[in-house]
XYZ file of C-alpha atoms in Angstrom:
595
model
C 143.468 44.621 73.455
C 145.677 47.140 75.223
C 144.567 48.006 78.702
C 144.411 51.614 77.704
C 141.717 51.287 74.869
C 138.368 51.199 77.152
C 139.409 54.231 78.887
C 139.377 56.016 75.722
C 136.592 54.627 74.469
C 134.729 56.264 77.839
C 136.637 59.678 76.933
C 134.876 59.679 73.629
C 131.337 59.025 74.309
C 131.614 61.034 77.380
C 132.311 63.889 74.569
C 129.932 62.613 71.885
C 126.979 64.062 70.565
C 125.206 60.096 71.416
C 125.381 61.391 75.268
C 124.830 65.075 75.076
C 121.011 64.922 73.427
C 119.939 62.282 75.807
C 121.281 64.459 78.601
C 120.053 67.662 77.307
C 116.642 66.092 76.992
C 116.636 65.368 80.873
C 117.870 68.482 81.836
C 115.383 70.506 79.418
C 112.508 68.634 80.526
C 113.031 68.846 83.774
C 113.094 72.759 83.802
C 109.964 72.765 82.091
C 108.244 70.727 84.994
C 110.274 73.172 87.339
C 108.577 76.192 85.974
C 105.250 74.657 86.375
C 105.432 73.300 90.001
C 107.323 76.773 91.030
C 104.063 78.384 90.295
C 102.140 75.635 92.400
C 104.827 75.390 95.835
C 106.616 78.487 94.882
C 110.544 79.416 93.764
C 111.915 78.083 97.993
C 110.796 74.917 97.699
C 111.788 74.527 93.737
C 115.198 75.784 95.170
C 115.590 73.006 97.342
C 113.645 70.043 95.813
C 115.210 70.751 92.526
C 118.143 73.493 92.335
C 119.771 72.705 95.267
C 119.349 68.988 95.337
C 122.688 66.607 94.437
C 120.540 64.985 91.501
C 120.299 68.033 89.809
C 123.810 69.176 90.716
C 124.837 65.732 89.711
C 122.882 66.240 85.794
C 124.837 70.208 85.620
C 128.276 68.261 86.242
C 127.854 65.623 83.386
C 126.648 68.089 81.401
C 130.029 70.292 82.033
C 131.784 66.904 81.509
C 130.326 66.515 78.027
C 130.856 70.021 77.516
C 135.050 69.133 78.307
C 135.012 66.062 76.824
C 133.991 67.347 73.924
C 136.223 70.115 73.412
C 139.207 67.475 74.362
C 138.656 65.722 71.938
C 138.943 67.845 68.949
C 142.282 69.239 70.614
C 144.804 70.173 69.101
C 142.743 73.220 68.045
C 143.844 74.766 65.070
C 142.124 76.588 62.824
C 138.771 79.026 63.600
C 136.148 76.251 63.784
C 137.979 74.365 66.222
C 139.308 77.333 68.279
C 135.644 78.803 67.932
C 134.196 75.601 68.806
C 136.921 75.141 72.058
C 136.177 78.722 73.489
C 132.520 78.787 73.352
C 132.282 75.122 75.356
C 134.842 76.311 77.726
C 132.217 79.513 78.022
C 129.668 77.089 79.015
C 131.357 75.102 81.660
C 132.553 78.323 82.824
C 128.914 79.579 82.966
C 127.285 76.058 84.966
C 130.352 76.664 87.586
C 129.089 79.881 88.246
C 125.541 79.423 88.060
C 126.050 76.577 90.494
C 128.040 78.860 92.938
C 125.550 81.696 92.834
C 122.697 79.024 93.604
C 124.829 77.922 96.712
C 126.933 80.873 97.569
C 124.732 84.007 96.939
C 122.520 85.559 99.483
C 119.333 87.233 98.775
C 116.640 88.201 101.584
C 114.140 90.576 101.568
C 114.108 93.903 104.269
C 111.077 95.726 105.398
C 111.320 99.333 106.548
C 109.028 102.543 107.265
C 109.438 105.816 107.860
C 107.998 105.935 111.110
C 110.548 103.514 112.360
C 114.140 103.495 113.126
C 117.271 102.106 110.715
C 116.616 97.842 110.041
C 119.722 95.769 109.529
C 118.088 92.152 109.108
C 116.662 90.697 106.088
C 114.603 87.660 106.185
C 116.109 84.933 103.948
C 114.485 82.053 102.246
C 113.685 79.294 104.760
C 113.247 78.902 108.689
C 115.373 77.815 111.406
C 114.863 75.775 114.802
C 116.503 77.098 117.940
C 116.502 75.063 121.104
C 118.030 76.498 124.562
C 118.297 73.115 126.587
C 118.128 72.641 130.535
C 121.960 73.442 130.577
C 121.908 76.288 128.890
C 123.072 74.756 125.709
C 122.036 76.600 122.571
C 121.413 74.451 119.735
C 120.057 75.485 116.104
C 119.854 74.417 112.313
C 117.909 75.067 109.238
C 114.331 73.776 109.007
C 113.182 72.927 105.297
C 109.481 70.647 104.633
C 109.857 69.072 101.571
C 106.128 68.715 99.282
C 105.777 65.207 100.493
C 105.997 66.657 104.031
C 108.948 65.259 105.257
C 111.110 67.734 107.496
C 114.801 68.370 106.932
C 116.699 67.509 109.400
C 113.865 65.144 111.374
C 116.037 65.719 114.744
C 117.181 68.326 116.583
C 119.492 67.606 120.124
C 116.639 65.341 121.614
C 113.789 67.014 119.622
C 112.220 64.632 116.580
C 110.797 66.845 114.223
C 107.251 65.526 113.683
C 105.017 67.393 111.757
C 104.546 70.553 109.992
C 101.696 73.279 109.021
C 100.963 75.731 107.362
C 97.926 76.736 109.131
C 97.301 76.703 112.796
C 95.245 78.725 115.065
C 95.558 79.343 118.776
C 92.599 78.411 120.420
C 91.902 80.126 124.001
C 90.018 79.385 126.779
C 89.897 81.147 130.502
C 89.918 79.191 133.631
C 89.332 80.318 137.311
C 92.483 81.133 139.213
C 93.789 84.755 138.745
C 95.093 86.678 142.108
C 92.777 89.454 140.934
C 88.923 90.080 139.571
C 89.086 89.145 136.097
C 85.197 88.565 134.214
C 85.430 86.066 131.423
C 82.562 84.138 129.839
C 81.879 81.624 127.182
C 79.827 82.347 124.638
C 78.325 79.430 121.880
C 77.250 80.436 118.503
C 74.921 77.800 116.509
C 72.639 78.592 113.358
C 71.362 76.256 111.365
C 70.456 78.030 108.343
C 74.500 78.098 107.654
C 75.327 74.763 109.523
C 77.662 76.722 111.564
C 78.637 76.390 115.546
C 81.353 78.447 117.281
C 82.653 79.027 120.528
C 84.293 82.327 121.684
C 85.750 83.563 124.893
C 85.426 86.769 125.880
C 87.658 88.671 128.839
C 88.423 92.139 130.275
C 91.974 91.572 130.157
C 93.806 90.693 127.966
C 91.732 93.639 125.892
C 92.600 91.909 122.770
C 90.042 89.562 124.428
C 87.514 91.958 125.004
C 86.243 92.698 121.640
C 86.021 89.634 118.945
C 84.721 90.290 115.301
C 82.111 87.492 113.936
C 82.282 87.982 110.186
C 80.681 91.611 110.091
C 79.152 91.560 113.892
C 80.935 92.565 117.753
C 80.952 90.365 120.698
C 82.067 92.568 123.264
C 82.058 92.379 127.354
C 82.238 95.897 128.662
C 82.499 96.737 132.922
C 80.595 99.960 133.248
C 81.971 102.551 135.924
C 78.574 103.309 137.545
C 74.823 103.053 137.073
C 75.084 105.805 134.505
C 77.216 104.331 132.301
C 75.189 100.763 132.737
C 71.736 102.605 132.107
C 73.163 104.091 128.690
C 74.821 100.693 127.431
C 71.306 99.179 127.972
C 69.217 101.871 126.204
C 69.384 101.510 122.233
C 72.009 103.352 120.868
C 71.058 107.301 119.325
C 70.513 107.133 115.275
C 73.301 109.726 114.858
C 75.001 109.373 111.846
C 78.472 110.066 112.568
C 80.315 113.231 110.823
C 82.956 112.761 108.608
C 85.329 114.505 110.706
C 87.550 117.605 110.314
C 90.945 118.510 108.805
C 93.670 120.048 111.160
C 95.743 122.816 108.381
C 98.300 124.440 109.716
C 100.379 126.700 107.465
C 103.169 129.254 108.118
C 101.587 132.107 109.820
C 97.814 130.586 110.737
C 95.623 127.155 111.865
C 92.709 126.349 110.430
C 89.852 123.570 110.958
C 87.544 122.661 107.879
C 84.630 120.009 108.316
C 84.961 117.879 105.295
C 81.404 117.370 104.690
C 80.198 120.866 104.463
C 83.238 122.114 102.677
C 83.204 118.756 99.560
C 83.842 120.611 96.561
C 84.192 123.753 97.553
C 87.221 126.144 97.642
C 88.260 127.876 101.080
C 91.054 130.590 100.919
C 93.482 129.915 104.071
C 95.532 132.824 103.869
C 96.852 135.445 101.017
C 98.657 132.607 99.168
C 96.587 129.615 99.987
C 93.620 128.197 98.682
C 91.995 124.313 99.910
C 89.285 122.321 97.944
C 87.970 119.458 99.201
C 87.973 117.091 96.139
C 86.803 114.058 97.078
C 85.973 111.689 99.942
C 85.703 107.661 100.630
C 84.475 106.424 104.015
C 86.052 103.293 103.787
C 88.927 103.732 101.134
C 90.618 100.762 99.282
C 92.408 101.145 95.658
C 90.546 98.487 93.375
C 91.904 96.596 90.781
C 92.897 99.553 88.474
C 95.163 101.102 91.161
C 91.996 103.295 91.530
C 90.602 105.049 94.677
C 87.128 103.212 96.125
C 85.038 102.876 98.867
C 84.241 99.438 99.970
C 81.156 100.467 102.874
C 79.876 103.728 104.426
C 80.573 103.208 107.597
C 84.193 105.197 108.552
C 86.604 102.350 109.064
C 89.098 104.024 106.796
C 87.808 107.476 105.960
C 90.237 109.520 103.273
C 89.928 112.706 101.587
C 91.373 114.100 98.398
C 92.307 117.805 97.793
C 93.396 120.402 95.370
C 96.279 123.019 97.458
C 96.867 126.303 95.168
C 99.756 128.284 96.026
C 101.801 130.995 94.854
C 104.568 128.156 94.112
C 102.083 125.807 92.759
C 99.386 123.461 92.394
C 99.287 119.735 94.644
C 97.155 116.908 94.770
C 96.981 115.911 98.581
C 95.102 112.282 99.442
C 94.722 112.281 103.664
C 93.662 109.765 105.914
C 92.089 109.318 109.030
C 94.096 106.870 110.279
C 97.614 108.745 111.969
C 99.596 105.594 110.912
C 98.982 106.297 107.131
C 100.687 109.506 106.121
C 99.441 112.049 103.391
C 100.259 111.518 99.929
C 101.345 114.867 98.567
C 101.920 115.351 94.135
C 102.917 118.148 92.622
C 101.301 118.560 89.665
C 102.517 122.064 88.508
C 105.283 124.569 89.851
C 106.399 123.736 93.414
C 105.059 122.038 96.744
C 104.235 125.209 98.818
C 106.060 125.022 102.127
C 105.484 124.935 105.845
C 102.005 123.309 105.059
C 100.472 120.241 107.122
C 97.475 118.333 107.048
C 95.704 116.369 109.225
C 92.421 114.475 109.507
C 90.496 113.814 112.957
C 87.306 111.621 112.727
C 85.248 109.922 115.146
C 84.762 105.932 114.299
C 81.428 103.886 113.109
C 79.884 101.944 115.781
C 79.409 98.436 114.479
C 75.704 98.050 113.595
C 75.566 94.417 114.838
C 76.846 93.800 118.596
C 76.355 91.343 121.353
C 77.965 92.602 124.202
C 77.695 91.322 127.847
C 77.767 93.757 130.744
C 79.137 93.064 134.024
C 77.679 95.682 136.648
C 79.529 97.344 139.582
C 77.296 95.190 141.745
C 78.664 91.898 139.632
C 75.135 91.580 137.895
C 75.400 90.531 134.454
C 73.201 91.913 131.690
C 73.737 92.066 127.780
C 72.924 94.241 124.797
C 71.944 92.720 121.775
C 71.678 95.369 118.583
C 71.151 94.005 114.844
C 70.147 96.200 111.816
C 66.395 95.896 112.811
C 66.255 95.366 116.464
C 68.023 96.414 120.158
C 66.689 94.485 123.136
C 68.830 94.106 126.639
C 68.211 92.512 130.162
C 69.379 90.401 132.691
C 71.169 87.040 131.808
C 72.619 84.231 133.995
C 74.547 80.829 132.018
C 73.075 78.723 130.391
C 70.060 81.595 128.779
C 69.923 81.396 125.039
C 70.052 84.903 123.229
C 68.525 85.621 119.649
C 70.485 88.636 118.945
C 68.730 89.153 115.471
C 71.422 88.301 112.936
C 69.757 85.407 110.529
C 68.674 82.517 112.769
C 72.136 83.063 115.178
C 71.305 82.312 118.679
C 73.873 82.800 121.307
C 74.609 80.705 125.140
C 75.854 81.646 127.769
C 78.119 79.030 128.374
C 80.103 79.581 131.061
C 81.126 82.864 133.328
C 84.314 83.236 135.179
C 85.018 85.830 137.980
C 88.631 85.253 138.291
C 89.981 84.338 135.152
C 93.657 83.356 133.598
C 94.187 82.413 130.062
C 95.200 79.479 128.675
C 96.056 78.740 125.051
C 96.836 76.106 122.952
C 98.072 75.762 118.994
C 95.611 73.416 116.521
C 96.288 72.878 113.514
C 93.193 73.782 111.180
C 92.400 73.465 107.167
C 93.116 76.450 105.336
C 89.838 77.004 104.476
C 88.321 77.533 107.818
C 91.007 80.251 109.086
C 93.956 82.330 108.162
C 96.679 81.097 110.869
C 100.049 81.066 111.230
C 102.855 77.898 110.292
C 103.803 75.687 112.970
C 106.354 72.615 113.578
C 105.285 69.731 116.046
C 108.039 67.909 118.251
C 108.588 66.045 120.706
C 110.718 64.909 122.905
C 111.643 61.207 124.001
C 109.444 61.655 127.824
C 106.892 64.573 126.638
C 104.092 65.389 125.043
C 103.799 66.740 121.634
C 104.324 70.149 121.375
C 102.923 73.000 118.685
C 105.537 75.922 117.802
C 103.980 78.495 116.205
C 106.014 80.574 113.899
C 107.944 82.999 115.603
C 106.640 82.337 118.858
C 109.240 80.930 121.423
C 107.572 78.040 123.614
C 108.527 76.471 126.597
C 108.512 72.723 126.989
C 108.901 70.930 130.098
C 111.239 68.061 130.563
C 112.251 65.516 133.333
C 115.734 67.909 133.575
C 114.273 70.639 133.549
C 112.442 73.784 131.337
C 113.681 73.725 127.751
C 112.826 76.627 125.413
C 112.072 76.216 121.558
C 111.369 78.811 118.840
C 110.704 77.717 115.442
C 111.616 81.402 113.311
C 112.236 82.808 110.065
C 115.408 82.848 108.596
C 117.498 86.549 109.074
C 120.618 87.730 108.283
C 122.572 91.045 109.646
C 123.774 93.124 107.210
C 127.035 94.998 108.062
C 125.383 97.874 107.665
C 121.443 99.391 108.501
C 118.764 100.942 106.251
C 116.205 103.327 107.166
C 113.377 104.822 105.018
C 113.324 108.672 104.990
C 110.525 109.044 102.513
C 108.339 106.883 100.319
C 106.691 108.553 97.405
C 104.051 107.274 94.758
C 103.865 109.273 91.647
C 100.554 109.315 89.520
C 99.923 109.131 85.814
C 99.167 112.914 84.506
C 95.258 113.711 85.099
C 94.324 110.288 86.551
C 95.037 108.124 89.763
C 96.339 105.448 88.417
C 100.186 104.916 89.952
C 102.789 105.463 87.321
C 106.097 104.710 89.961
C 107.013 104.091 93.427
C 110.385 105.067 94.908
C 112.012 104.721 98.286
C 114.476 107.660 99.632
C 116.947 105.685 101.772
C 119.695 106.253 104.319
C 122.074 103.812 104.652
C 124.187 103.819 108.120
C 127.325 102.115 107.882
C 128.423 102.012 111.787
C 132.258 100.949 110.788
C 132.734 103.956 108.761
C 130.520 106.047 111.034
C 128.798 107.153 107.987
C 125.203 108.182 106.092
C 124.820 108.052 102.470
C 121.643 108.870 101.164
C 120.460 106.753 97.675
C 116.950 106.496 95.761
C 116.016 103.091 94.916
C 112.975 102.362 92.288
C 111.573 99.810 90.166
C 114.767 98.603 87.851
C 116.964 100.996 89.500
C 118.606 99.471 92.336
C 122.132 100.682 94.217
C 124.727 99.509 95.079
C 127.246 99.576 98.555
C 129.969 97.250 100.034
C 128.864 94.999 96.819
C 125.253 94.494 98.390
C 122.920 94.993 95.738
C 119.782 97.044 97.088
C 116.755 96.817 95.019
C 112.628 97.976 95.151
C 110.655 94.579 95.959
C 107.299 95.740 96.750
C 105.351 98.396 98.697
C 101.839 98.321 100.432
C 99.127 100.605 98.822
C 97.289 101.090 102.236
C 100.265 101.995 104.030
C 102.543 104.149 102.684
C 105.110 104.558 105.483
C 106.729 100.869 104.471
C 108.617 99.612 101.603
C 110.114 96.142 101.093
C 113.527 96.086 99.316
C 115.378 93.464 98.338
C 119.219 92.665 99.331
C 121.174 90.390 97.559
C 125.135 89.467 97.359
C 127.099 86.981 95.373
C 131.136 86.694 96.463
C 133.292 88.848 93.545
C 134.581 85.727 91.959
C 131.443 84.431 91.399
C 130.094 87.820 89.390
C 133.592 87.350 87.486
C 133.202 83.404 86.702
C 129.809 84.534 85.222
C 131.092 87.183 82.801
C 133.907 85.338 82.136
C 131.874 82.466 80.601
C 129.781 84.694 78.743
C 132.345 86.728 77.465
C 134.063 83.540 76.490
C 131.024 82.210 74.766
C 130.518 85.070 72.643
C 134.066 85.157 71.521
C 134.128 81.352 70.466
C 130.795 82.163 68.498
C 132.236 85.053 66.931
C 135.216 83.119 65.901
C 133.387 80.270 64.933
C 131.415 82.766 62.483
C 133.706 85.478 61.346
C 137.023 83.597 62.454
C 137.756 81.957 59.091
C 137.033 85.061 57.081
C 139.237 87.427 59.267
C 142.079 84.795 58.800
C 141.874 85.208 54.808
C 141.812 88.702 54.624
C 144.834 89.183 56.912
C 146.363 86.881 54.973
C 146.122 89.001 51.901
C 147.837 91.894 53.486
C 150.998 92.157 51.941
C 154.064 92.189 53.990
C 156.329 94.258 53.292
C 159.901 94.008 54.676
C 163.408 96.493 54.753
C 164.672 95.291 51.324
C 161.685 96.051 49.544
C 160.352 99.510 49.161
C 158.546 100.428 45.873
C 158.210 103.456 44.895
C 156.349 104.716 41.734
C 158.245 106.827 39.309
C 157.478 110.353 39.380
C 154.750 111.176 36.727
C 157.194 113.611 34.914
C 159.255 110.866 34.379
C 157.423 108.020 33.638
C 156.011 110.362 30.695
C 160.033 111.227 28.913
C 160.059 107.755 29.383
C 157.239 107.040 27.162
């Protein structure tokens, strides 16, 4: 047999229907497990267990082979079925080369951005990266990705092994004695055993984010009165006040005006000639339920809000305000014009938590507490190691341990998900250290025998060649109910090479376009309206073209394949005429002598 015969053997099964179904079977049912364990370890991890892996990328090119192979062998390709049948497999291969270079050539990232804030020009991409600035001053960095089985990609880093990752860990913090100056910590233990719980919380003056620690709905707090005035009224029981709802701020174009919510609810106050308020509605805690609809989760004023009608000469508005200065109004028009040189603003005085433990250091160093619980307020004298039934269930609280001069120390554990909501964290190690935690975006120092070397384990960002900045976000309602009908972000896009500001609108299916970056609405956050996520994507220009090329090829082989025969018989009987022959019918005078 000639040497030459095997080869071609290969050539045609390569191209033979006996190799494609097998093939497309594999490649099918693998997309259909994709789609399943995308919604369990979501589309990052699918993208690089699956999309991105050789295997896969090894499957697309012998399925592009078959699709060449094939076509090959029906060559030469004459007549429509076989031209038909050449173009729309060339279509395909076309189409897998540039599905495959969009997969590993495009960018896409989100980018956050708020009104209150200036122009952002980084979006986070898919993915986290390790950064390590060695003893020497070296910079070393790569990209971090944890596989489902929990191995890390790549396990080293310069003399860093990658050992562990997780998704949740908490920073645990404890004080110890040796600040220069007067710092009061203690160390408070929580037991009950009605819930089988125990917990142990520090509490300082400084840092203040120390000072004040929420368990589930109650305060620990340690206060340092000024004088004996201020200690006498923290150990009295709070006055049963009930707290008013607050006032809104109105200034228009020629006067100022302050309106107490609760005494004006539902009623109509004229400002001036052309301007008339009602207070609508009002939520003490507000929250938008399921249906998109305004709610009030407590009564206590942790996020107070108020609705209201404006009348104008220009118009009528729906105006939703909140107590909080970060949140800005949301102002609709709902017929005419928005009346101008109008603002709004709400001033309230917070809840005081109605279940708090606090512990009171005196100017004369005594310590005393306050306990307060939804039936009971009782305070005194306490030293450590006195137990304290503050009144919530069977809780009982110790005082553990008490600290004059105190400096914090921390320190990253990894926890279950179920106990806390922490942040991600990779462990390493180096060859001569201990194990060390790097929280997400944190950047940690680790000592070595050569010296201080600095980690940071980070998200993944890119710099656009250009910035973004949010000039106005506005939510627009469904006619005569609450319910949100569309979101849109006014941008300004600063382009520093062209020293240049275009404005664009971007909403939902509307994107824009600039410098072939593809800007479109992602998300937006319904209890902050100053923010909008958008997302940025780019794919190089011959890898848009490869795709439309193989689709446009596709449909013209189908069409051929179809209509291609047909169209060749009826141009076929055209008749051709050429110079010699020119018929031309007898005039009709004519032809009748004739007859």
């Amino acid at each position: 047999m000639p040497d030459f015969v095997f080869p071609k053997q290969i050539f045609k099964f390569c191209g033979s229907i006996k190799f494609a179904i097998p093939l497309l079977a594999v490649i099918t049912s693998i997309l259909i497990w994709a789609t399943f364990y995308e919604s369990q370890v979501g589309s990052s991890l699918v993208q690089q267990d699956v999309y991105k892996s050789p295997w896969f990328g090894a499957l697309m090119f012998l399925l592009a082979l078959n699709l060449t192979f094939s076509a090959l062998t029906r060559y030469p390709w004459r007549g429509a079925r076989k031209i038909g049948f050449a173009l729309t497999h060339l279509g395909l291969v076309v189409i897998i080369i540039g599905s495959a270079a969009v997969i590993h050539l495009g960018v896409e990232g989100m980018i956050l951005v708020r009104t209150d804030a200036g122009a952002n020009n980084q979006i986070r991409l898919e993915g986290d990266i390790l950064e390590v600035l060695m003893p020497n001053q070296e910079l070393r960095k790569t990209d971090v990705f944890v596989h489902a089985d929990g191995r890390i990609t790549p396990p080293k880093l310069a003399n860093l092994s990658l050992e562990k990752y997780s998704k949740n860990t908490v920073k645990t913090v404890r004080f110890v004695e040796g600040a220069t100056v007067e710092n009061p910590a203690v160390q408070l233990l929580l037991s009950s055993d009605r819930m089988n719980q125990k917990l142990e919380r520090w509490l300082a003056i400084a840092p203040t984010a120390y000072s004040q620690v929420p368990v589930g709905p109650a305060i620990l707090e340690i206060v340092q009165p000024q004088n004996q005035s201020e200690l006498q009224q923290l150990l009295h029981p709070p006055q049963n006040v009930k707290k008013p709802w607050g006032t809104l701020q109105i200034q228009t174009q020629n006067q100022s005006h302050s309106l107490d919510i609760a005494t004006h609810l539902n009623q109509s106050q004229k400002l001036d000639d052309h301007v008339t308020l009602t207070v609508k509605h009002f939520w003490s805690d507000f929250r938008l339920n399921r249906d998109n609809q305004p709610s009030s989760v407590s009564e206590e004023l942790n996020n107070p809000a108020v609705q209201l009608e404006l009348m104008s000469s220009q118009g009528r508005e729906r105006w939703f305000v909140f107590g909080k200065p970060e949140i800005p109004p949301v102002r609709t028009v709902i017929e005419g014009k928005a009346a101008e040189n109008v603002a709004i603003a709400y001033n309230f005085t917070p809840s005081e938590p109605d279940d708090y433990f606090r512990l009171i250091v005196a100017p004369n160093r005594q310590l005393f507490y306050a306990a307060k619980s939804s039936r009971d307020f009782h305070s005194g004298a306490i030293a450590p190691g006195d137990t304290i039934r503050p009144g919530w269930a069977d809780f009982q609280i110790t005082f553990a341990a008490y600290t004059p001069h105190a400096q914090v120390q921390r320190q990253v554990i990894p926890v279950a998900a179920t106990q806390a909501s922490g942040t991600p964290a990779l462990l390493v190690q180096t060859p001569d250290s201990q194990p060390t935690w790097l929280p997400w975006g944190e950047p940690t120092a680790i000592d070595t025998p050569n010296g201080e070397m600095f980690a940071a384990f980070t998200p993944k960002l890119l710099e656009l060649p250009f910035a973004i900045a949010l000039d106005d976000f506005i939510v627009e309602r469904n006619e005569g109910s609450e319910s949100v009908a569309m979101w849109t972000s006014k941008i300004r896009i600063l382009d520093p090479e062209t020293q240049t500001a275009v404005n664009r609108t971007v909403w939902m299916n509307h994107p824009t376009w600039y410098r072939g970056w593809k800007i479109a609405q992602a998300s937006w956050n319904p209890g902050d309206l100053s923010q909008s996520t958008l997302q940025v994507k780019r794919e190089p220009l011959w890898v848009t073209a490869t795709t439309w090329t193989g689709s446009t090829l596709v449909i013209l082989g189908i069409a051929t394949l179809f209509y291609g025969r047909a169209l060749a018989k009826k141009l076929q009987q055209i008749p051709v005429l050429t110079e010699t022959e020119n018929p031309v019918e007898p005039e009709p005078q004519l032809s009748a002598l004739k007859s």
